[in-house]
Amino acid sequence: MRRVAMWRPPLWIVAVVMCLMLSVSTGLGYVRGQETQTGNCTESKEICSRFADFWRVWHLAQDRFVDPTAIKPDQMITGAINGMLDSLGDQGHTRYETVEQVKREQEQLAGSFEGIGAYVDIEGGVPTIVSPIEGSPAEAAGVKSGDVIVKVNGKTTEGLTIAEVVAEIRGKPGTPVTITIRHLGEELTKDLTITRAAVTIPSTSWSMLPDKVAYVRLNQFAKNATQAMQDRVNEAKQAGARAIILDVRDNPGGLLDEAVGVTSLFIPKGQIVLRQEQRNGPEKLERAINDHPELKLPMVVLINGGSASSSEIFAATLQEYSRATVLGVPTFGTGTVLNSSQLPDGSAVWIGVGQWRTPQGRSLRREGVSPDITVALPAGVRALTPRDIKGMSSADILNTKDVQLQRAMNLLGVSANRGEGPSPFVAR
């Protein structure tokens, strides 16, 4: 969950980051073979002594490590900063981001980026297409979910991180990139030359299931997610939807304001969405803000271990107000509100400046949201999306391996035969 604002971190964090950057470039404060200088350190004597230890270790590695080609100062600094922030116990949330990571973060929250338009992840140790974005160059070129990316511009992807693969694929609009892929279940590879473009990431998508149940997917709580969700809900209602399955599986979160806004669509105005505990100061309440009547159709919310931050706020709030049945497996367990501080080189530090609790006061940090009904996908099975199920009958969907979606359909009375009437509602 991120309410984007500038925030000044404690002096010792700034001191560490700036000391690392200045000393690497100038060599100030250290003479090999002598005591490390700490005269400019403004922290306590104990902390200044630990800074000196850091530089001793730094130079021991520089001078003695067996493989000098492995010594990469920038990566060493990034690792040191990440280690410092990880020690706070807010892994995956309080963090340091490089300039490139900051750029990708901004693109994600803005809902657009430059590339071929596909979600990529590491699956089974290899970079794999999770799904092409609808209307993207990747989709037009024939990229499919489950495709393994073998090479990018002739360079093998073996051993590359997800960030390195993405960096190879992305580029300026109008420029070509050739990816070598292997379709799921096939042995032969295929070269696809794709022209990069400015790609818009849809925050929401939906399809109508049989028996007039709307299946709505919320990909992330990016800018304008509230309006996008309102539009999808209105479209579903106009199409005659009698119930909704709202999917936040693998939704990593996003902007706090959008989390409050989206949640407000489904509960009465003024009800508590979350409670924020500040480091110093009184508890702050975030309340439902929308003026329009909340949607009162029966709902099931789908969650999994990739549902984090704003997704957890949304699911937990609807669960506690008995507004929806929450189905799946426990969520990630994020519990902090982030503010960012940009560093001089364009990198940034995200710090958890507050801890949030549910309307009833539960802390989900490290615990996550526990579903009302636990249903786990079989190993290796990818969740369906609204795009996947367009045109499918209920029998077709029930023959897939997405048992979470199937159970949600069952709860909302979707029959196996499209021609049969709906069963009584079970979900809230």
CSV table of C-alpha atoms in Angstrom, one decimal:
chain,number,residue,atom,x,y,z
A,1,MET,CA,0.0,0.0,0.0
A,2,ARG,CA,1.5,3.3,-1.0
A,3,ARG,CA,0.3,6.9,-0.4
A,4,VAL,CA,2.9,8.6,-2.5
A,5,ALA,CA,4.5,11.6,-0.7
A,6,MET,CA,7.9,12.9,0.0
A,7,TRP,CA,9.2,11.9,3.4
A,8,ARG,CA,12.5,12.6,5.1
A,9,PRO,CA,14.0,9.5,6.6
A,10,PRO,CA,15.9,9.5,9.9
A,11,LEU,CA,19.4,11.1,9.7
A,12,TRP,CA,21.2,7.8,10.2
A,13,ILE,CA,19.6,6.4,7.0
A,14,VAL,CA,20.6,9.4,5.0
A,15,ALA,CA,24.1,9.3,6.5
A,16,VAL,CA,24.6,5.7,5.5
A,17,VAL,CA,23.3,6.2,1.9
A,18,MET,CA,25.2,9.4,1.4
A,19,CYS,CA,28.4,8.1,3.1
A,20,LEU,CA,28.3,5.0,0.8
A,21,MET,CA,27.9,7.1,-2.3
A,22,LEU,CA,30.4,9.8,-1.5
A,23,SER,CA,33.1,7.5,-0.2
A,24,VAL,CA,33.0,5.1,-3.2
A,25,SER,CA,33.5,8.0,-5.6
A,26,THR,CA,36.1,9.9,-3.7
A,27,GLY,CA,37.8,7.5,-1.3
A,28,LEU,CA,37.4,9.9,1.6
A,29,GLY,CA,37.5,8.7,5.1
A,30,TYR,CA,39.8,5.7,4.6
A,31,VAL,CA,43.5,5.0,4.2
A,32,ARG,CA,44.4,1.4,3.5
A,33,GLY,CA,46.2,-0.2,6.4
A,34,GLN,CA,45.2,2.5,8.8
A,35,GLU,CA,42.2,3.2,11.2
A,36,THR,CA,39.1,4.2,9.3
A,37,GLN,CA,38.3,7.9,9.7
A,38,THR,CA,35.0,8.6,11.5
A,39,GLY,CA,35.5,12.2,12.3
A,40,ASN,CA,32.6,13.3,10.1
A,41,CYS,CA,30.1,10.9,11.7
A,42,THR,CA,27.4,12.7,13.6
A,43,GLU,CA,25.8,9.6,15.2
A,44,SER,CA,26.7,7.9,18.5
A,45,LYS,CA,30.2,6.6,19.0
A,46,GLU,CA,28.9,3.0,18.8
A,47,ILE,CA,27.2,3.6,15.4
A,48,CYS,CA,30.3,5.5,14.1
A,49,SER,CA,32.4,2.5,15.0
A,50,ARG,CA,30.1,0.2,13.1
A,51,PHE,CA,30.4,2.5,10.0
A,52,ALA,CA,34.2,2.0,10.4
A,53,ASP,CA,33.7,-1.8,10.4
A,54,PHE,CA,31.6,-1.5,7.3
A,55,TRP,CA,34.5,0.1,5.4
A,56,ARG,CA,37.0,-2.4,6.7
A,57,VAL,CA,34.9,-5.2,5.3
A,58,TRP,CA,34.5,-3.3,2.1
A,59,HIS,CA,38.2,-2.9,1.5
A,60,LEU,CA,39.0,-6.4,2.6
A,61,ALA,CA,36.6,-7.6,-0.1
A,62,GLN,CA,38.1,-5.2,-2.7
A,63,ASP,CA,41.7,-6.2,-1.9
A,64,ARG,CA,41.4,-9.9,-1.2
A,65,PHE,CA,38.4,-11.6,-2.9
A,66,VAL,CA,39.7,-14.3,-5.3
A,67,ASP,CA,37.7,-13.2,-8.3
A,68,PRO,CA,38.2,-9.4,-8.9
A,69,THR,CA,35.7,-9.5,-11.8
A,70,ALA,CA,33.0,-10.2,-9.2
A,71,ILE,CA,33.6,-7.0,-7.4
A,72,LYS,CA,30.9,-4.6,-8.5
A,73,PRO,CA,30.7,-1.6,-6.2
A,74,ASP,CA,27.2,-0.5,-7.3
A,75,GLN,CA,25.8,-4.0,-6.6
A,76,MET,CA,27.6,-4.2,-3.3
A,77,ILE,CA,26.2,-0.8,-2.2
A,78,THR,CA,22.7,-1.8,-3.2
A,79,GLY,CA,23.1,-5.1,-1.3
A,80,ALA,CA,24.3,-3.3,1.8
A,81,ILE,CA,21.3,-0.8,1.8
A,82,ASN,CA,18.8,-3.6,1.2
A,83,GLY,CA,20.3,-5.6,4.0
A,84,MET,CA,20.0,-2.6,6.3
A,85,LEU,CA,16.3,-2.1,5.4
A,86,ASP,CA,15.5,-5.8,5.5
A,87,SER,CA,16.7,-5.9,9.1
A,88,LEU,CA,13.6,-3.8,10.0
A,89,GLY,CA,11.4,-6.8,9.4
A,90,ASP,CA,9.2,-5.3,6.7
A,91,GLN,CA,10.6,-7.3,3.8
A,92,GLY,CA,9.2,-6.6,0.4
A,93,HIS,CA,7.7,-3.3,1.6
A,94,THR,CA,10.2,-1.0,3.3
A,95,ARG,CA,13.0,-1.1,0.7
A,96,TYR,CA,15.5,0.7,-1.5
A,97,GLU,CA,14.9,1.0,-5.2
A,98,THR,CA,17.5,1.7,-7.9
A,99,VAL,CA,16.9,4.4,-10.5
A,100,GLU,CA,15.7,1.7,-12.9
A,101,GLN,CA,13.4,0.2,-10.3
A,102,VAL,CA,12.0,3.7,-9.5
A,103,LYS,CA,11.2,4.2,-13.1
A,104,ARG,CA,9.4,0.8,-13.4
A,105,GLU,CA,7.5,1.6,-10.1
A,106,GLN,CA,6.3,4.9,-11.5
A,107,GLU,CA,5.2,3.3,-14.8
A,108,GLN,CA,3.3,0.6,-12.9
A,109,LEU,CA,1.4,3.1,-10.8
A,110,ALA,CA,0.7,5.4,-13.7
A,111,GLY,CA,-0.6,2.3,-15.6
A,112,SER,CA,1.7,2.6,-18.7
A,113,PHE,CA,5.1,1.6,-19.9
A,114,GLU,CA,7.2,1.2,-23.1
A,115,GLY,CA,7.8,-2.3,-24.3
A,116,ILE,CA,6.0,-5.2,-25.9
A,117,GLY,CA,3.1,-5.5,-23.4
A,118,ALA,CA,3.3,-8.7,-21.5
A,119,TYR,CA,3.5,-9.8,-17.9
A,120,VAL,CA,6.7,-11.8,-17.2
A,121,ASP,CA,7.7,-13.9,-14.2
A,122,ILE,CA,10.2,-16.6,-13.3
A,123,GLU,CA,8.5,-20.0,-13.3
A,124,GLY,CA,10.4,-23.2,-12.8
A,125,GLY,CA,13.6,-21.2,-13.0
A,126,VAL,CA,12.9,-19.8,-16.4
A,127,PRO,CA,11.4,-16.5,-17.6
A,128,THR,CA,7.8,-17.2,-18.6
A,129,ILE,CA,5.0,-15.1,-20.1
A,130,VAL,CA,2.2,-14.9,-17.5
A,131,SER,CA,-0.1,-13.2,-20.0
A,132,PRO,CA,0.1,-10.7,-22.9
A,133,ILE,CA,-1.7,-7.5,-22.3
A,134,GLU,CA,-4.9,-7.1,-24.3
A,135,GLY,CA,-4.3,-5.0,-27.4
A,136,SER,CA,-0.5,-5.0,-27.0
A,137,PRO,CA,2.2,-5.7,-29.6
A,138,ALA,CA,2.9,-9.0,-27.8
A,139,GLU,CA,-0.6,-10.2,-28.2
A,140,ALA,CA,-0.6,-9.2,-31.9
A,141,ALA,CA,2.6,-11.1,-32.5
A,142,GLY,CA,1.2,-14.3,-31.1
A,143,VAL,CA,2.7,-14.3,-27.6
A,144,LYS,CA,0.7,-16.6,-25.3
A,145,SER,CA,0.4,-17.4,-21.6
A,146,GLY,CA,2.9,-20.0,-20.6
A,147,ASP,CA,5.5,-19.2,-23.3
A,148,VAL,CA,9.0,-19.6,-22.1
A,149,ILE,CA,11.4,-16.8,-23.2
A,150,VAL,CA,14.5,-18.6,-24.3
A,151,LYS,CA,16.4,-15.6,-25.8
A,152,VAL,CA,16.1,-11.9,-26.3
A,153,ASN,CA,17.9,-10.5,-29.4
A,154,GLY,CA,19.9,-13.7,-29.6
A,155,LYS,CA,21.1,-13.5,-26.0
A,156,THR,CA,20.2,-16.4,-23.8
A,157,THR,CA,18.0,-15.7,-20.7
A,158,GLU,CA,19.5,-18.5,-18.8
A,159,GLY,CA,20.7,-17.3,-15.4
A,160,LEU,CA,19.1,-13.8,-15.8
A,161,THR,CA,16.9,-12.3,-13.1
A,162,ILE,CA,13.4,-11.1,-13.9
A,163,ALA,CA,14.6,-7.5,-13.8
A,164,GLU,CA,17.4,-8.3,-16.3
A,165,VAL,CA,15.0,-10.0,-18.7
A,166,VAL,CA,12.6,-7.1,-18.6
A,167,ALA,CA,15.4,-4.6,-19.2
A,168,GLU,CA,16.4,-6.5,-22.3
A,169,ILE,CA,12.9,-6.6,-23.7
A,170,ARG,CA,11.9,-3.0,-23.0
A,171,GLY,CA,12.9,-0.1,-25.1
A,172,LYS,CA,11.8,3.0,-27.0
A,173,PRO,CA,8.5,2.8,-28.9
A,174,GLY,CA,9.1,2.0,-32.6
A,175,THR,CA,12.2,0.0,-32.1
A,176,PRO,CA,12.2,-3.8,-32.7
A,177,VAL,CA,13.1,-6.6,-30.3
A,178,THR,CA,13.4,-10.3,-31.2
A,179,ILE,CA,12.3,-12.8,-28.6
A,180,THR,CA,12.8,-16.5,-28.9
A,181,ILE,CA,10.0,-18.3,-27.3
A,182,ARG,CA,8.8,-21.9,-26.7
A,183,HIS,CA,5.1,-22.4,-26.5
A,184,LEU,CA,3.8,-24.4,-23.5
A,185,GLY,CA,4.0,-28.1,-24.2
A,186,GLU,CA,6.1,-27.7,-27.3
A,187,GLU,CA,9.8,-28.5,-28.0
A,188,LEU,CA,10.6,-26.3,-30.9
A,189,THR,CA,11.3,-22.6,-30.4
A,190,LYS,CA,10.1,-19.7,-32.5
A,191,ASP,CA,11.6,-16.2,-33.1
A,192,LEU,CA,9.2,-13.3,-32.9
A,193,THR,CA,10.3,-9.8,-33.9
A,194,ILE,CA,8.0,-7.3,-32.1
A,195,THR,CA,7.9,-3.5,-32.5
A,196,ARG,CA,7.9,-1.9,-29.1
A,197,ALA,CA,5.2,0.6,-28.2
A,198,ALA,CA,3.7,2.7,-25.4
A,199,VAL,CA,1.5,0.2,-23.6
A,200,THR,CA,-1.4,1.0,-21.3
A,201,ILE,CA,-1.9,-1.4,-18.4
A,202,PRO,CA,-5.6,-2.0,-17.8
A,203,SER,CA,-6.3,-1.9,-14.0
A,204,THR,CA,-9.5,-3.8,-14.5
A,205,SER,CA,-11.2,-6.2,-16.9
A,206,TRP,CA,-14.3,-8.2,-16.8
A,207,SER,CA,-16.5,-10.9,-18.5
A,208,MET,CA,-19.9,-12.2,-17.9
A,209,LEU,CA,-20.1,-15.8,-16.8
A,210,PRO,CA,-23.1,-17.9,-17.5
A,211,ASP,CA,-26.2,-17.3,-15.3
A,212,LYS,CA,-25.4,-13.5,-15.2
A,213,VAL,CA,-22.5,-13.6,-12.8
A,214,ALA,CA,-19.9,-10.9,-13.6
A,215,TYR,CA,-16.3,-11.9,-13.3
A,216,VAL,CA,-14.2,-8.8,-12.6
A,217,ARG,CA,-10.4,-8.7,-12.3
A,218,LEU,CA,-8.5,-5.9,-10.5
A,219,ASN,CA,-4.9,-6.1,-11.6
A,220,GLN,CA,-3.5,-3.3,-9.3
A,221,PHE,CA,-4.6,-0.3,-7.4
A,222,ALA,CA,-2.9,2.1,-9.8
A,223,LYS,CA,-4.0,5.7,-10.6
A,224,ASN,CA,-7.7,5.9,-11.6
A,225,ALA,CA,-8.4,2.3,-10.4
A,226,THR,CA,-11.5,3.5,-8.5
A,227,GLN,CA,-13.0,5.1,-11.7
A,228,ALA,CA,-12.1,2.0,-13.7
A,229,MET,CA,-13.8,-0.3,-11.2
A,230,GLN,CA,-16.8,1.9,-11.1
A,231,ASP,CA,-17.0,1.7,-14.9
A,232,ARG,CA,-16.7,-2.1,-14.9
A,233,VAL,CA,-19.4,-2.4,-12.2
A,234,ASN,CA,-21.8,-0.2,-14.1
A,235,GLU,CA,-21.2,-2.2,-17.3
A,236,ALA,CA,-21.9,-5.4,-15.5
A,237,LYS,CA,-25.1,-4.0,-13.9
A,238,GLN,CA,-26.3,-2.7,-17.3
A,239,ALA,CA,-25.6,-6.2,-18.7
A,240,GLY,CA,-27.9,-7.7,-16.1
A,241,ALA,CA,-25.4,-9.1,-13.6
A,242,ARG,CA,-27.0,-10.6,-10.5
A,243,ALA,CA,-23.7,-11.3,-8.6
A,244,ILE,CA,-20.0,-10.5,-8.8
A,245,ILE,CA,-16.8,-12.5,-8.5
A,246,LEU,CA,-14.0,-10.0,-7.8
A,247,ASP,CA,-10.5,-11.3,-8.4
A,248,VAL,CA,-7.5,-9.7,-6.6
A,249,ARG,CA,-5.3,-12.8,-6.9
A,250,ASP,CA,-1.7,-11.7,-7.5
A,251,ASN,CA,-2.7,-8.1,-7.1
A,252,PRO,CA,0.4,-6.5,-5.5
A,253,GLY,CA,-1.4,-3.4,-4.2
A,254,GLY,CA,-0.8,0.2,-5.1
A,255,LEU,CA,-2.0,3.6,-4.0
A,256,LEU,CA,-3.7,3.9,-0.7
A,257,ASP,CA,-6.2,6.5,-2.0
A,258,GLU,CA,-7.3,4.0,-4.7
A,259,ALA,CA,-7.6,1.2,-2.1
A,260,VAL,CA,-10.0,3.4,-0.1
A,261,GLY,CA,-11.8,4.5,-3.2
A,262,VAL,CA,-12.4,1.0,-4.6
A,263,THR,CA,-13.5,-0.4,-1.3
A,264,SER,CA,-15.9,2.5,-0.9
A,265,LEU,CA,-17.8,1.3,-3.9
A,266,PHE,CA,-19.1,-1.7,-1.9
A,267,ILE,CA,-19.8,-0.3,1.6
A,268,PRO,CA,-21.8,2.6,2.9
A,269,LYS,CA,-20.2,6.1,3.0
A,270,GLY,CA,-18.5,6.8,6.3
A,271,GLN,CA,-17.7,3.2,7.3
A,272,ILE,CA,-14.1,2.6,8.4
A,273,VAL,CA,-11.9,1.1,5.7
A,274,LEU,CA,-8.7,0.9,7.7
A,275,ARG,CA,-7.0,2.3,10.8
A,276,GLN,CA,-3.5,3.8,10.6
A,277,GLU,CA,-1.2,3.7,13.6
A,278,GLN,CA,1.5,6.4,13.3
A,279,ARG,CA,4.9,6.2,14.9
A,280,ASN,CA,4.1,9.3,16.9
A,281,GLY,CA,0.6,10.6,17.0
A,282,PRO,CA,-3.1,9.5,17.3
A,283,GLU,CA,-4.7,6.8,15.2
A,284,LYS,CA,-5.9,7.9,11.8
A,285,LEU,CA,-9.1,6.5,10.3
A,286,GLU,CA,-9.7,6.1,6.6
A,287,ARG,CA,-13.4,6.0,5.8
A,288,ALA,CA,-15.5,5.1,2.8
A,289,ILE,CA,-15.8,8.3,0.7
A,290,ASN,CA,-18.0,7.8,-2.3
A,291,ASP,CA,-21.4,9.6,-2.5
A,292,HIS,CA,-23.1,7.1,-4.7
A,293,PRO,CA,-25.1,4.1,-3.3
A,294,GLU,CA,-22.8,1.2,-2.7
A,295,LEU,CA,-23.2,-1.9,-4.9
A,296,LYS,CA,-25.3,-4.5,-3.1
A,297,LEU,CA,-25.1,-7.5,-5.4
A,298,PRO,CA,-23.8,-10.8,-3.8
A,299,MET,CA,-20.0,-11.0,-4.0
A,300,VAL,CA,-17.1,-13.5,-3.8
A,301,VAL,CA,-13.6,-12.1,-3.5
A,302,LEU,CA,-10.7,-14.3,-4.7
A,303,ILE,CA,-7.3,-14.0,-3.0
A,304,ASN,CA,-4.0,-15.8,-2.9
A,305,GLY,CA,-0.5,-15.4,-1.6
A,306,GLY,CA,0.3,-12.8,-4.2
A,307,SER,CA,-2.5,-10.5,-3.0
A,308,ALA,CA,-0.8,-7.8,-1.0
A,309,SER,CA,-1.1,-4.4,0.6
A,310,SER,CA,-4.1,-2.6,-0.9
A,311,SER,CA,-5.6,-5.9,-2.0
A,312,GLU,CA,-5.5,-7.1,1.6
A,313,ILE,CA,-7.3,-3.9,2.8
A,314,PHE,CA,-10.0,-4.4,0.2
A,315,ALA,CA,-10.5,-8.1,1.1
A,316,ALA,CA,-10.3,-7.7,4.9
A,317,THR,CA,-12.7,-4.8,4.9
A,318,LEU,CA,-15.4,-6.5,2.9
A,319,GLN,CA,-14.9,-9.7,5.0
A,320,GLU,CA,-15.3,-7.9,8.3
A,321,TYR,CA,-18.5,-6.1,7.2
A,322,SER,CA,-19.8,-9.5,5.9
A,323,ARG,CA,-20.1,-7.8,2.5
A,324,ALA,CA,-18.4,-10.6,0.6
A,325,THR,CA,-17.3,-14.2,1.0
A,326,VAL,CA,-13.5,-14.3,0.7
A,327,LEU,CA,-12.2,-17.4,-1.0
A,328,GLY,CA,-8.7,-18.8,-1.8
A,329,VAL,CA,-5.6,-19.0,0.4
A,330,PRO,CA,-4.0,-16.5,2.9
A,331,THR,CA,-2.7,-13.3,1.5
A,332,PHE,CA,0.9,-12.0,1.6
A,333,GLY,CA,0.7,-10.2,5.0
A,334,THR,CA,1.6,-6.6,4.4
A,335,GLY,CA,0.8,-4.2,7.1
A,336,THR,CA,2.6,-0.9,6.6
A,337,VAL,CA,1.8,2.4,4.9
A,338,LEU,CA,4.7,3.6,2.8
A,339,ASN,CA,6.1,7.0,2.1
A,340,SER,CA,9.1,7.6,-0.3
A,341,SER,CA,12.2,9.7,-0.2
A,342,GLN,CA,14.1,10.3,-3.4
A,343,LEU,CA,17.9,10.2,-3.2
A,344,PRO,CA,20.2,12.6,-5.1
A,345,ASP,CA,21.0,10.0,-7.9
A,346,GLY,CA,17.3,9.3,-8.6
A,347,SER,CA,17.1,6.2,-6.5
A,348,ALA,CA,14.6,6.1,-3.7
A,349,VAL,CA,13.9,4.7,-0.2
A,350,TRP,CA,10.4,3.5,0.8
A,351,ILE,CA,9.8,3.5,4.5
A,352,GLY,CA,6.9,2.1,6.4
A,353,VAL,CA,5.8,5.2,8.4
A,354,GLY,CA,2.5,3.7,9.7
A,355,GLN,CA,1.0,0.4,10.4
A,356,TRP,CA,-2.5,-0.3,9.3
A,357,ARG,CA,-5.2,-2.4,10.9
A,358,THR,CA,-8.6,-3.6,9.7
A,359,PRO,CA,-11.9,-1.9,10.7
A,360,GLN,CA,-12.1,-4.3,13.7
A,361,GLY,CA,-8.5,-3.6,14.7
A,362,ARG,CA,-6.8,-6.7,13.3
A,363,SER,CA,-3.2,-6.5,12.3
A,364,LEU,CA,-2.4,-8.4,9.1
A,365,ARG,CA,1.3,-7.9,9.1
A,366,ARG,CA,3.0,-11.2,8.4
A,367,GLU,CA,-0.4,-13.0,8.9
A,368,GLY,CA,-2.4,-11.9,5.9
A,369,VAL,CA,-6.1,-12.2,5.3
A,370,SER,CA,-7.4,-15.7,6.1
A,371,PRO,CA,-10.2,-16.7,3.6
A,372,ASP,CA,-13.6,-17.7,4.7
A,373,ILE,CA,-13.3,-20.7,2.5
A,374,THR,CA,-9.9,-22.1,1.8
A,375,VAL,CA,-9.3,-23.4,-1.7
A,376,ALA,CA,-5.8,-23.8,-3.2
A,377,LEU,CA,-4.9,-24.0,-6.8
A,378,PRO,CA,-2.9,-27.2,-7.8
A,379,ALA,CA,0.8,-26.6,-8.1
A,380,GLY,CA,1.7,-25.1,-11.5
A,381,VAL,CA,-1.8,-24.1,-12.4
A,382,ARG,CA,-2.3,-20.5,-13.5
A,383,ALA,CA,-5.5,-18.6,-12.5
A,384,LEU,CA,-7.9,-17.8,-15.3
A,385,THR,CA,-8.6,-14.2,-16.2
A,386,PRO,CA,-11.8,-12.6,-17.6
A,387,ARG,CA,-10.1,-12.6,-21.0
A,388,ASP,CA,-9.5,-16.4,-20.8
A,389,ILE,CA,-13.2,-17.2,-20.1
A,390,LYS,CA,-14.8,-15.0,-22.7
A,391,GLY,CA,-17.3,-17.2,-24.7
A,392,MET,CA,-16.8,-20.2,-22.4
A,393,SER,CA,-19.8,-22.1,-21.0
A,394,SER,CA,-20.0,-22.9,-17.4
A,395,ALA,CA,-19.2,-26.6,-18.2
A,396,ASP,CA,-16.1,-25.4,-20.1
A,397,ILE,CA,-14.9,-23.4,-17.1
A,398,LEU,CA,-15.6,-26.3,-14.7
A,399,ASN,CA,-13.4,-28.5,-16.9
A,400,THR,CA,-10.4,-26.1,-16.3
A,401,LYS,CA,-8.1,-26.4,-13.3
A,402,ASP,CA,-8.9,-23.1,-11.7
A,403,VAL,CA,-10.7,-24.6,-8.8
A,404,GLN,CA,-10.9,-21.3,-7.0
A,405,LEU,CA,-13.0,-19.7,-9.7
A,406,GLN,CA,-15.0,-22.9,-10.0
A,407,ARG,CA,-15.9,-22.8,-6.2
A,408,ALA,CA,-16.8,-19.1,-6.4
A,409,MET,CA,-19.2,-19.9,-9.3
A,410,ASN,CA,-20.7,-22.7,-7.2
A,411,LEU,CA,-21.2,-20.4,-4.3
A,412,LEU,CA,-23.1,-17.9,-6.5
A,413,GLY,CA,-25.3,-20.6,-8.0
A,414,VAL,CA,-23.8,-20.9,-11.5
A,415,SER,CA,-25.1,-24.2,-12.9
A,416,ALA,CA,-23.1,-26.6,-15.0
A,417,ASN,CA,-25.7,-26.2,-17.7
A,418,ARG,CA,-26.0,-22.7,-19.2
A,419,GLY,CA,-29.7,-23.3,-19.8
A,420,GLU,CA,-30.6,-24.1,-16.1
A,421,GLY,CA,-31.7,-21.4,-13.7
A,422,PRO,CA,-29.5,-20.2,-10.9
A,423,SER,CA,-29.3,-21.9,-7.6
A,424,PRO,CA,-30.0,-20.0,-4.3
A,425,PHE,CA,-27.3,-17.6,-3.2
A,426,VAL,CA,-24.8,-18.8,-0.6
A,427,ALA,CA,-22.3,-16.0,-0.7
A,428,ARG,CA,-22.8,-12.8,1.2
